[in-house]
mmCIF file of N, CA and C in Angstrom:
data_model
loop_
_atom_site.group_PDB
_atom_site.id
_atom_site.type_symbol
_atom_site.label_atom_id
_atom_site.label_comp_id
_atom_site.label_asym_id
_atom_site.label_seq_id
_atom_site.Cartn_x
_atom_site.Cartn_y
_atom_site.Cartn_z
ATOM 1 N N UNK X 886 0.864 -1.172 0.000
ATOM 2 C CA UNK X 886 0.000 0.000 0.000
ATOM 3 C C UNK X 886 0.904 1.228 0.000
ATOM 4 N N UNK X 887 0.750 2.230 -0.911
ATOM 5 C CA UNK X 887 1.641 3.441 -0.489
ATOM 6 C C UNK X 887 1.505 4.132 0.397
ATOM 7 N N UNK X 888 2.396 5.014 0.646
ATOM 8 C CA UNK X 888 2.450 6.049 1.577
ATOM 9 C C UNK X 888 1.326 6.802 1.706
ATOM 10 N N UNK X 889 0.374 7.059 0.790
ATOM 11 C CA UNK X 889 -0.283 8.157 0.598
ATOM 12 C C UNK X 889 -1.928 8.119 1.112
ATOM 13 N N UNK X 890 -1.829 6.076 0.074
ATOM 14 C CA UNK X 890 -2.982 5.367 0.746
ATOM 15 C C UNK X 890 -2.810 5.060 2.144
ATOM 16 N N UNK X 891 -1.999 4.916 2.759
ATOM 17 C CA UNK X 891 -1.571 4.850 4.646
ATOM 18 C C UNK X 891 -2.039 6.203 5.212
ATOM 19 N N UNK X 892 -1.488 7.670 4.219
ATOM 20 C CA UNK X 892 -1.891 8.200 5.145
ATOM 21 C C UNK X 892 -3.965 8.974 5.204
ATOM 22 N N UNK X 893 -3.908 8.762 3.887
ATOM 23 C CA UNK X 893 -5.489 9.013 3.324
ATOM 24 C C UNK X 893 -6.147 8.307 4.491
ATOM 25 N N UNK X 894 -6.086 6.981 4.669
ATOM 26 C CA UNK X 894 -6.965 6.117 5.571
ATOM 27 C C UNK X 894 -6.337 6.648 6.943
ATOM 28 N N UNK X 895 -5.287 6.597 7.530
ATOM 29 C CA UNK X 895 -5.004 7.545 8.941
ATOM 30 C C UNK X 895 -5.758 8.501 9.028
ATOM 31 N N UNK X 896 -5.853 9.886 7.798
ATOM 32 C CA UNK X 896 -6.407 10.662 8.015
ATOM 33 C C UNK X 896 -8.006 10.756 8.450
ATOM 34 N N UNK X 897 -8.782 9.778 7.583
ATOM 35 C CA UNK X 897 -10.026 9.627 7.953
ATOM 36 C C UNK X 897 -10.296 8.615 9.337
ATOM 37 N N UNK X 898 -9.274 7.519 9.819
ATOM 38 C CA UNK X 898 -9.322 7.312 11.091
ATOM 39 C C UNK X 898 -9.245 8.210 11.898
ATOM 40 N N UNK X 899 -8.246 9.555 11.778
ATOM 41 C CA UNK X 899 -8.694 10.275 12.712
ATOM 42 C C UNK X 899 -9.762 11.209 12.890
ATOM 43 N N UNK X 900 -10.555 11.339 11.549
ATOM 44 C CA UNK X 900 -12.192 12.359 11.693
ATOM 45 C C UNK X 900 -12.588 11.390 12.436
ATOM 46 N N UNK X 901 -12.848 9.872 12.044
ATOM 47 C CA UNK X 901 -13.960 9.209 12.897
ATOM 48 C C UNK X 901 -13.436 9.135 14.720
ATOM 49 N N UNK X 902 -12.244 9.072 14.398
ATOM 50 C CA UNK X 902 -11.968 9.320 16.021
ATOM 51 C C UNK X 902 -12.456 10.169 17.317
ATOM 52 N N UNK X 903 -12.623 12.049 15.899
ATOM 53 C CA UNK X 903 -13.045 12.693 16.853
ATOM 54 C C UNK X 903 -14.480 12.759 16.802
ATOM 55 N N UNK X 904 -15.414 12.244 16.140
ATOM 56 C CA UNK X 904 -16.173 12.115 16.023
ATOM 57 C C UNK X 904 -17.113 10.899 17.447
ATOM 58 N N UNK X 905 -16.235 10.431 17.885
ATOM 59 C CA UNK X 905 -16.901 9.307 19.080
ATOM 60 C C UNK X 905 -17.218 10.549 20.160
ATOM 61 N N UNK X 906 -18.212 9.820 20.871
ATOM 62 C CA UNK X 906 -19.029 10.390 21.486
ATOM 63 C C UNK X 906 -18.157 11.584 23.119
ATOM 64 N N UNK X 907 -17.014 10.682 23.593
ATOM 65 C CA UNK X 907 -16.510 10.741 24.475
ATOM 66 C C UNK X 907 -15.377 12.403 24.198
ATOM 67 N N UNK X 908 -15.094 12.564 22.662
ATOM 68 C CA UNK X 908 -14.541 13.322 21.914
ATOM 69 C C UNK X 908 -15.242 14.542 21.797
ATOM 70 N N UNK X 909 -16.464 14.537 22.194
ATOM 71 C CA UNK X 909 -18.049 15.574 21.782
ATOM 72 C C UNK X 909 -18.231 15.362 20.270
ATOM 73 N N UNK X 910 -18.130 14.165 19.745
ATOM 74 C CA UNK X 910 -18.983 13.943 18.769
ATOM 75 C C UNK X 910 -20.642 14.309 18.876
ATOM 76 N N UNK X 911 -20.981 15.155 17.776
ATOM 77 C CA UNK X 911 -22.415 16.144 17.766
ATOM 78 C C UNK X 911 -23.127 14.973 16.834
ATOM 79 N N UNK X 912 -23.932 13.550 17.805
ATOM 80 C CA UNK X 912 -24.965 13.202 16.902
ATOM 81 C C UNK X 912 -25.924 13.654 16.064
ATOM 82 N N UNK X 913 -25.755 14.782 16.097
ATOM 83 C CA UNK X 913 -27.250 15.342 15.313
ATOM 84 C C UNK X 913 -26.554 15.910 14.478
ATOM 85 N N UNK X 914 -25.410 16.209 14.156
ATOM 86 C CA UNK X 914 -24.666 16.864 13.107
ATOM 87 C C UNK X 914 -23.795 15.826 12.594
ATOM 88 N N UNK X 915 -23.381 14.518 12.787
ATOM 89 C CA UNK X 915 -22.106 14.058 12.365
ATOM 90 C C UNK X 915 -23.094 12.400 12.428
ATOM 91 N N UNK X 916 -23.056 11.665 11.070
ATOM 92 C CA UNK X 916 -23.137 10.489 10.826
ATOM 93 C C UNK X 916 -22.419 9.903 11.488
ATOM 94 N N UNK X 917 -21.342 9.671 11.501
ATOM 95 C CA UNK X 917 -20.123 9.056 11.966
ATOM 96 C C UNK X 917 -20.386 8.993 13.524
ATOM 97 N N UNK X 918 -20.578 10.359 14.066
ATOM 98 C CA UNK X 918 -21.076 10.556 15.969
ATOM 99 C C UNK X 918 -22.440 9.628 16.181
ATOM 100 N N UNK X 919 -23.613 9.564 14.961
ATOM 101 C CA UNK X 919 -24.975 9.080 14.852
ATOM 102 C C UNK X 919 -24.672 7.391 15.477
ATOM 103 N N UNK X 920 -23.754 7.094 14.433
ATOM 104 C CA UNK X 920 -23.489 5.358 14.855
ATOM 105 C C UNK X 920 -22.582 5.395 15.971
ATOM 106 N N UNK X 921 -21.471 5.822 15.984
ATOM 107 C CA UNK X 921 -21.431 5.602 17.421
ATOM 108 C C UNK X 921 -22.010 5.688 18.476
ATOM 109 N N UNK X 922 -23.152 6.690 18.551
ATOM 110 C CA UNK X 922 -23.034 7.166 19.812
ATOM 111 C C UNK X 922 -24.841 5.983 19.819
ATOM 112 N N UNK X 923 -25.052 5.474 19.059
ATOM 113 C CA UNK X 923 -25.707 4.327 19.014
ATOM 114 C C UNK X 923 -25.136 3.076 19.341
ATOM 115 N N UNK X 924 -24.260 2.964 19.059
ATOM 116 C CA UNK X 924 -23.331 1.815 19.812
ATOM 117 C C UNK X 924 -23.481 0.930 18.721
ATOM 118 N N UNK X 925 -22.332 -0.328 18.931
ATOM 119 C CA UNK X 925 -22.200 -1.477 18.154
ATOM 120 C C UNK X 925 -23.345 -2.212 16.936
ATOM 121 N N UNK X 926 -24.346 -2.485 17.547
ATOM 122 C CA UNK X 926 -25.460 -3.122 16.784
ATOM 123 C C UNK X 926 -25.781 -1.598 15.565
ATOM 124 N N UNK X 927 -25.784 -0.385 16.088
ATOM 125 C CA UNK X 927 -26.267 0.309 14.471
ATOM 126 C C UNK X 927 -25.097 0.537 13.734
ATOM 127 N N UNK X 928 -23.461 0.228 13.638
ATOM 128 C CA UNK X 928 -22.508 -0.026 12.790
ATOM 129 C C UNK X 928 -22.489 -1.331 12.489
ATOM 130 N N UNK X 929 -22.610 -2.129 13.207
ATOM 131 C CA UNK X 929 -22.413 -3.848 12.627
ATOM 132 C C UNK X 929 -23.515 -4.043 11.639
ATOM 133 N N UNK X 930 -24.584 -3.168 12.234
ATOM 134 C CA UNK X 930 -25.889 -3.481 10.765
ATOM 135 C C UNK X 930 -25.369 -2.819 9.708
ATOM 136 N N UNK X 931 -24.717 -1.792 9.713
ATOM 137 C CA UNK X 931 -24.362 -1.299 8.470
ATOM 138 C C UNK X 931 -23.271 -1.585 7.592
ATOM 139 N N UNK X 932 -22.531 -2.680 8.656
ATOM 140 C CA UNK X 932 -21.325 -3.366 8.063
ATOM 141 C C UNK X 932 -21.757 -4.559 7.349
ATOM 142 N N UNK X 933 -22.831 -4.987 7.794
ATOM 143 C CA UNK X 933 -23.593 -6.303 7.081
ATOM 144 C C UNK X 933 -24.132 -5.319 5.762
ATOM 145 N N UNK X 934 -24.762 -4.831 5.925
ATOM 146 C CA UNK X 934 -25.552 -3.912 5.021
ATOM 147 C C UNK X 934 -24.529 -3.818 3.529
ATOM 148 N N UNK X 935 -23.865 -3.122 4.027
ATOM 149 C CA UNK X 935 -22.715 -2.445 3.121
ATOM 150 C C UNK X 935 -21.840 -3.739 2.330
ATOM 151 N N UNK X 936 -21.683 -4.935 3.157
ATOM 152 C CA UNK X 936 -21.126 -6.463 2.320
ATOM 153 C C UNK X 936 -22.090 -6.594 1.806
ATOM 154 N N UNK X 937 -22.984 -6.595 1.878
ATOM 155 C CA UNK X 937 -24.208 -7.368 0.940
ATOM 156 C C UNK X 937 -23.915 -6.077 -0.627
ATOM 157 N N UNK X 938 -24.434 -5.241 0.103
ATOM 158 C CA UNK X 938 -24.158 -4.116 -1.356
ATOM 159 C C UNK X 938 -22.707 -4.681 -2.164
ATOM 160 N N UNK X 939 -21.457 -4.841 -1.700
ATOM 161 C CA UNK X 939 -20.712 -5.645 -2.229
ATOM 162 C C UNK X 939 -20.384 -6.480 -3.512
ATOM 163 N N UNK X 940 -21.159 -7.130 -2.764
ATOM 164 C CA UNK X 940 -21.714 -8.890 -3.235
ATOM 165 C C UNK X 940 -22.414 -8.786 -4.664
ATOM 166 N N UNK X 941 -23.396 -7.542 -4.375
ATOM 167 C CA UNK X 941 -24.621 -7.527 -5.543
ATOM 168 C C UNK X 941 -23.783 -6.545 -6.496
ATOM 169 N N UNK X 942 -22.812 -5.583 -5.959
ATOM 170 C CA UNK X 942 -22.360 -5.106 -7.061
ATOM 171 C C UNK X 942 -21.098 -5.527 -7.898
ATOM 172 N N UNK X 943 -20.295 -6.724 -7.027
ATOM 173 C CA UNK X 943 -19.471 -7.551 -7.440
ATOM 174 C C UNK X 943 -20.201 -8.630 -8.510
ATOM 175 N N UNK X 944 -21.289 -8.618 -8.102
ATOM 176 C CA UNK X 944 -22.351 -9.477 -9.191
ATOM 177 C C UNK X 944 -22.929 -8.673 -10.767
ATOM 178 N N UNK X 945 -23.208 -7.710 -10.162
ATOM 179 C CA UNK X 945 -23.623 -6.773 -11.741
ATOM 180 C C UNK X 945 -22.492 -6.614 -12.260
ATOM 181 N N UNK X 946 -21.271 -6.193 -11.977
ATOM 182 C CA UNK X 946 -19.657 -5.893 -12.471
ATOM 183 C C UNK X 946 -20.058 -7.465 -13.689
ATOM 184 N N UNK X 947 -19.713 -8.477 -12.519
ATOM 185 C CA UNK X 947 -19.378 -10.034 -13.281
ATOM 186 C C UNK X 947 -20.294 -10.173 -15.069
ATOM 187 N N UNK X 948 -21.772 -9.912 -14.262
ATOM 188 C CA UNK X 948 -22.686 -9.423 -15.559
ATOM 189 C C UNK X 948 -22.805 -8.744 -16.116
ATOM 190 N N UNK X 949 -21.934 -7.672 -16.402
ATOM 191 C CA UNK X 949 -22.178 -6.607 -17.445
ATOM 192 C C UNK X 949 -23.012 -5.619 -16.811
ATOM 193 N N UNK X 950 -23.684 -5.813 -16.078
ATOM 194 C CA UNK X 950 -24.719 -4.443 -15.803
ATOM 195 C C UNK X 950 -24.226 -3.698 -15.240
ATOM 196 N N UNK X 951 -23.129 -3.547 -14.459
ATOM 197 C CA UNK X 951 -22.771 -2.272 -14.005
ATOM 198 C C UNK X 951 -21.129 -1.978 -14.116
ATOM 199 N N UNK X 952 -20.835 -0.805 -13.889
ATOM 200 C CA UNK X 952 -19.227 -0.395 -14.354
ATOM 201 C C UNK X 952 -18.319 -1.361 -12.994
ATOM 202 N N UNK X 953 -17.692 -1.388 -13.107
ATOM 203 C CA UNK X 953 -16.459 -1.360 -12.314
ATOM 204 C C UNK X 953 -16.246 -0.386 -10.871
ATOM 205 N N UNK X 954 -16.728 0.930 -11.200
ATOM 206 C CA UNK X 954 -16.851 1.784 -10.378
ATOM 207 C C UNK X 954 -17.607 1.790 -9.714
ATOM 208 N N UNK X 955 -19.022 1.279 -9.731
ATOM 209 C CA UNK X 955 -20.133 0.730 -8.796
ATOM 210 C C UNK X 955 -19.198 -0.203 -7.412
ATOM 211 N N UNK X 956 -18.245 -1.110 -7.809
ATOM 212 C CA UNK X 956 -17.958 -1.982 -7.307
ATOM 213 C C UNK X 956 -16.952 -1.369 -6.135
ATOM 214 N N UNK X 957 -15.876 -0.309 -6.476
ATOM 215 C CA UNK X 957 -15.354 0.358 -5.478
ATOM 216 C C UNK X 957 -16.191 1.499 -4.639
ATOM 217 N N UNK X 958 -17.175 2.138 -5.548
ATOM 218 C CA UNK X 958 -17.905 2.823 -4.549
ATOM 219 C C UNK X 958 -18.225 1.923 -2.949
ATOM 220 N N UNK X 959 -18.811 0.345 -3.660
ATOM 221 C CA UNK X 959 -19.050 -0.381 -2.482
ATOM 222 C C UNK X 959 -18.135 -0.552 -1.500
ATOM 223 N N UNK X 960 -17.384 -0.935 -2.369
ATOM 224 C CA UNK X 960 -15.966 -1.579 -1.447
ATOM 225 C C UNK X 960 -15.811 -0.448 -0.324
ATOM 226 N N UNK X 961 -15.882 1.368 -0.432
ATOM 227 C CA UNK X 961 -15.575 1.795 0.277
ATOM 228 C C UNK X 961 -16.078 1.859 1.186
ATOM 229 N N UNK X 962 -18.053 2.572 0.610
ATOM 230 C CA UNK X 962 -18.706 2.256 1.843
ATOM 231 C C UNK X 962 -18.399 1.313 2.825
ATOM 232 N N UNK X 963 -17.858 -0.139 2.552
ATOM 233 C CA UNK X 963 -17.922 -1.017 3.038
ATOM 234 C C UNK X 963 -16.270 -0.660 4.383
ATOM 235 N N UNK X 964 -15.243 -0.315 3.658
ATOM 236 C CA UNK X 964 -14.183 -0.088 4.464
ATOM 237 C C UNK X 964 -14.250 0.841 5.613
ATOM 238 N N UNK X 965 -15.537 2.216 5.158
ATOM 239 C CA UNK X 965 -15.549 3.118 5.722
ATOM 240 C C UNK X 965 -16.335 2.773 7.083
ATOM 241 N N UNK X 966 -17.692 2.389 6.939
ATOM 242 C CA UNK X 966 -18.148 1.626 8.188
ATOM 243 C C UNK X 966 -17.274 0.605 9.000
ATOM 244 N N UNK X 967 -16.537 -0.072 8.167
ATOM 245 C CA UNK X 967 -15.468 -0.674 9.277
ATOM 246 C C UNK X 967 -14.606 -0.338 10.087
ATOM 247 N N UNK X 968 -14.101 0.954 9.418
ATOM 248 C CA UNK X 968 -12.940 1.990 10.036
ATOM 249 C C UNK X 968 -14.094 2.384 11.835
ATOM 250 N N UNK X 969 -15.635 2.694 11.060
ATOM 251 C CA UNK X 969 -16.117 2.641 12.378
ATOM 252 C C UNK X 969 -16.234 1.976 13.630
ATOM 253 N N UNK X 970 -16.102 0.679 13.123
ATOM 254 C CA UNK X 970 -15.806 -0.189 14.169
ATOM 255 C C UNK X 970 -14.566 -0.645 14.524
ATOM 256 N N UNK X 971 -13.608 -0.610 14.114
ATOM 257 C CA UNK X 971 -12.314 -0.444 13.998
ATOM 258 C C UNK X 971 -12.260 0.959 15.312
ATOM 259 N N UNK X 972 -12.634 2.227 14.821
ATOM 260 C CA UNK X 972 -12.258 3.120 16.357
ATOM 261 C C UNK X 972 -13.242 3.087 16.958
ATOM 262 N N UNK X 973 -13.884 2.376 17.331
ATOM 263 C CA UNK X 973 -15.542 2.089 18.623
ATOM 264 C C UNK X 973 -14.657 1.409 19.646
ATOM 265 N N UNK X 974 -13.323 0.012 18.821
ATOM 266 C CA UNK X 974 -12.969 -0.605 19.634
ATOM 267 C C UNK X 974 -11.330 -0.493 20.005
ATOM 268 N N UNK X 975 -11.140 0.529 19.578
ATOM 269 C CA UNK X 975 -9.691 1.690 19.963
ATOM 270 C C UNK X 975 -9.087 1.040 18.561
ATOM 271 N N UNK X 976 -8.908 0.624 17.535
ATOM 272 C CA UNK X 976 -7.913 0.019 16.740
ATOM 273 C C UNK X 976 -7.803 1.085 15.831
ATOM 274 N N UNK X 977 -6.833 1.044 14.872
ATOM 275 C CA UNK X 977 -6.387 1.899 13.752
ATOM 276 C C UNK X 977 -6.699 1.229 12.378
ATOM 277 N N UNK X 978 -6.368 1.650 11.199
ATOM 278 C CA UNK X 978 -6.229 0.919 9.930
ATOM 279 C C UNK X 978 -4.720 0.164 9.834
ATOM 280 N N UNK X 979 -4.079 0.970 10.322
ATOM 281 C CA UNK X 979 -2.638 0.793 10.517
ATOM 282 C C UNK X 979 -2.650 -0.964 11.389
ATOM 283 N N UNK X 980 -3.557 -1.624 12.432
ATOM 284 C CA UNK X 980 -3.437 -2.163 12.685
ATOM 285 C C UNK X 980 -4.187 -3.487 11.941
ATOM 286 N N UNK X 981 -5.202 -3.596 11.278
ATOM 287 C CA UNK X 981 -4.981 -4.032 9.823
ATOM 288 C C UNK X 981 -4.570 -4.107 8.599
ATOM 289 N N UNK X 982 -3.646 -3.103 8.528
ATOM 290 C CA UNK X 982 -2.307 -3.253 7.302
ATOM 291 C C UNK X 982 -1.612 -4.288 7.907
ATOM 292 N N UNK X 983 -0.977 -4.163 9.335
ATOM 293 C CA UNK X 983 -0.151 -5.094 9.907
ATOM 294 C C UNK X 983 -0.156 -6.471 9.946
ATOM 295 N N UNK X 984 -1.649 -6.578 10.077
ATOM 296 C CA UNK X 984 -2.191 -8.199 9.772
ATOM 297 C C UNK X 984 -1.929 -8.660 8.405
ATOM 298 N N UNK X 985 -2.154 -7.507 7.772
ATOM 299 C CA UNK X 985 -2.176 -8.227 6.367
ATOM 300 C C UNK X 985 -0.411 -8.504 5.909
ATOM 301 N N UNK X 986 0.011 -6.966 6.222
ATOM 302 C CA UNK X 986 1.540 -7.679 6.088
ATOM 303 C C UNK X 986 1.862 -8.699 6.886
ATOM 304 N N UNK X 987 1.721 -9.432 7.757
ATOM 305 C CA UNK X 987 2.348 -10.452 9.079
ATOM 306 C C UNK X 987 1.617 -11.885 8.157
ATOM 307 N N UNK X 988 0.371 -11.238 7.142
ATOM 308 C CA UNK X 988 0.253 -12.795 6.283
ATOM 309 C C UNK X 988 1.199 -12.363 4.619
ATOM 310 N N UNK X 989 1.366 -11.640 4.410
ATOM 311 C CA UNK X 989 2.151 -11.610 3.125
ATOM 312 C C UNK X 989 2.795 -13.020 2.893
ATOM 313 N N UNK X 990 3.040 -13.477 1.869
ATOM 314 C CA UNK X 990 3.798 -14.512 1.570
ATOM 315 C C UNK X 990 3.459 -16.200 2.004
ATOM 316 N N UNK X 991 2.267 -15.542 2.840
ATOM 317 C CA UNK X 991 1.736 -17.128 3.840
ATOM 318 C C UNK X 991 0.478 -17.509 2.877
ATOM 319 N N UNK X 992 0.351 -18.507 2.413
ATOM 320 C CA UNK X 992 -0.614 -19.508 1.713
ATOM 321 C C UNK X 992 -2.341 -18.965 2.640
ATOM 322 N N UNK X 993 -2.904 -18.756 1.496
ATOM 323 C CA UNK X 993 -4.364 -18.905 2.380
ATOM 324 C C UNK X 993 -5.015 -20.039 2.778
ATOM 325 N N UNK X 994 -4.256 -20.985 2.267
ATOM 326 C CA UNK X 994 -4.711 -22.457 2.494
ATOM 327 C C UNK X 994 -4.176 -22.581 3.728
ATOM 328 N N UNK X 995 -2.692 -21.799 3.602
ATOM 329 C CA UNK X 995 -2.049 -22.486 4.983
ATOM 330 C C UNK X 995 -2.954 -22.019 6.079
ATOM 331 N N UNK X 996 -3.340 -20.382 5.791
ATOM 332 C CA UNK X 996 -3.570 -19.436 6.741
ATOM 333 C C UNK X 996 -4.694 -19.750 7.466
ATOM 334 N N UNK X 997 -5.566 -20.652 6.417
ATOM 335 C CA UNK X 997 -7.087 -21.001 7.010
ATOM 336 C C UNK X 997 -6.743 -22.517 8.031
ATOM 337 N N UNK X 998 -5.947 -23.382 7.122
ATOM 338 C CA UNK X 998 -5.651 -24.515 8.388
ATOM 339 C C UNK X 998 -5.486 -23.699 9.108
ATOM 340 N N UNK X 999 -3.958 -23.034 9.451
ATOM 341 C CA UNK X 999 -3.635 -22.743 10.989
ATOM 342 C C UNK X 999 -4.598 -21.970 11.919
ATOM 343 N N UNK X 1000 -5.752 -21.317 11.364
ATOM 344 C CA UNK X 1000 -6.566 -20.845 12.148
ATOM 345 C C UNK X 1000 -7.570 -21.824 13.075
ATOM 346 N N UNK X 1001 -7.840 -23.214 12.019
ATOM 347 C CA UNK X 1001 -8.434 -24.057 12.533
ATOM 348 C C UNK X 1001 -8.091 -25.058 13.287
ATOM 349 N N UNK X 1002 -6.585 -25.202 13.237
ATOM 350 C CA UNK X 1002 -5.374 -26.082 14.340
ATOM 351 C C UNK X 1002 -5.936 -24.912 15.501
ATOM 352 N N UNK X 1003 -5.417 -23.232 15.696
ATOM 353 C CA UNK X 1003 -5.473 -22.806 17.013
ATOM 354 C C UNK X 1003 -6.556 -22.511 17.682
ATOM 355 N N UNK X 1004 -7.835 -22.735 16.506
ATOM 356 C CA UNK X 1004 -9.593 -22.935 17.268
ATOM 357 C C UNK X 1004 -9.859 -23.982 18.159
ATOM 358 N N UNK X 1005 -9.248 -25.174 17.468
ATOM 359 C CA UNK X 1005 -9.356 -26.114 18.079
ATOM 360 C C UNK X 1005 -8.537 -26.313 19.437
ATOM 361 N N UNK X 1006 -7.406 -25.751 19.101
ATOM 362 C CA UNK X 1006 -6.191 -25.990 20.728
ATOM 363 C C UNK X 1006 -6.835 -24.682 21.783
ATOM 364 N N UNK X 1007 -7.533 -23.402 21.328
ATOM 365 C CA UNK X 1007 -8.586 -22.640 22.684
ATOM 366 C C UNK X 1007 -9.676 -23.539 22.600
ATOM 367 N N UNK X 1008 -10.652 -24.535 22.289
ATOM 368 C CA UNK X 1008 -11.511 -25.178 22.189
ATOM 369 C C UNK X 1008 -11.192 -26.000 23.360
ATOM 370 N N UNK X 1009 -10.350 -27.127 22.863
ATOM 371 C CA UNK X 1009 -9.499 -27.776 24.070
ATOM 372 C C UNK X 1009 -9.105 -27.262 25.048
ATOM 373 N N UNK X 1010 -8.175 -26.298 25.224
ATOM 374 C CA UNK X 1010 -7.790 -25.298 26.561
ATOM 375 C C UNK X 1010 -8.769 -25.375 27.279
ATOM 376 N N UNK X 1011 -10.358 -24.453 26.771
ATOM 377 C CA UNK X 1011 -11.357 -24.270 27.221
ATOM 378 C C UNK X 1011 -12.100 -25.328 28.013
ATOM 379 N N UNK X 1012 -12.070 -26.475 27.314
ATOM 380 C CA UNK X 1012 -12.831 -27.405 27.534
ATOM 381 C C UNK X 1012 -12.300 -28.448 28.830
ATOM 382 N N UNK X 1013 -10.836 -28.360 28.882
ATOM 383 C CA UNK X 1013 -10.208 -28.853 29.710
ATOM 384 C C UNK X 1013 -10.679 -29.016 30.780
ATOM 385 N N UNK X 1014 -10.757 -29.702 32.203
ATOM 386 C CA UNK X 1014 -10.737 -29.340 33.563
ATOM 387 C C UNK X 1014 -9.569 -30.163 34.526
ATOM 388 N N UNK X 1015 -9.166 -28.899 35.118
ATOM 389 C CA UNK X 1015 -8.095 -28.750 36.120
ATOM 390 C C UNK X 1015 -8.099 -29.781 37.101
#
């Protein structure tokens, strides 16, 4: 990702930042203050919301019916509500670049086993008794 896209997305992590409620985010003036200061369930609906839009416009793209550009409009909506939940729960974008670099180069095949080897070993942990 460049520099520029790192700092574009920083920059708008930090509107939504000041935008949380604790910040004097002005619900009645600021979308961004609206869902937060609604809490979790009215961003997670809109994070569902916004994948589905996705989906259907990743689908018209596939079919001809719609441009290409339909498809990133989504994509953003879709990033942008996440960034919301992303600072509801203190995190940055910066701390999903990191994930993604820390899988660079790692197989998604691998990436999905090993998730399901360490579900299973907190499963077990969990299940254990002392």
């Amino acid at each position: 990702m460049s520099t520029s896209s790192n700092d574009s997305l920083a920059r708008l992590a930090a509107i939504i930042d000041s935008r949380k409620p604790e910040r004097g985010g002005d619900a009645t003036s600021s979308y961004v203050a609206r869902l937060l200061h609604k809490g979790p369930d009215a961003f997670l609906k809109k994070i569902g919301e916004e994948a589905t839009e996705v989906v259907m416009a990743a689908k018209d793209v596939q079919h001809g019916s719609a441009e290409a550009a339909t498809l990133v409009y989504e994509v953003a909506d879709l990033w942008f509500h996440s960034m919301i939940a992303l600072a509801h729960f203190g995190l940055q974008p910066a701390d999903v670049i990191a994930e993604l670099e820390r899988r660079e180069g790692t197989s998604g095949i691998e990436e999905k086993a090993l998730r399901k080897v360490q579900s299973r070993e907190r499963e077990d942990a969990g299940g254990a008794t002392p």
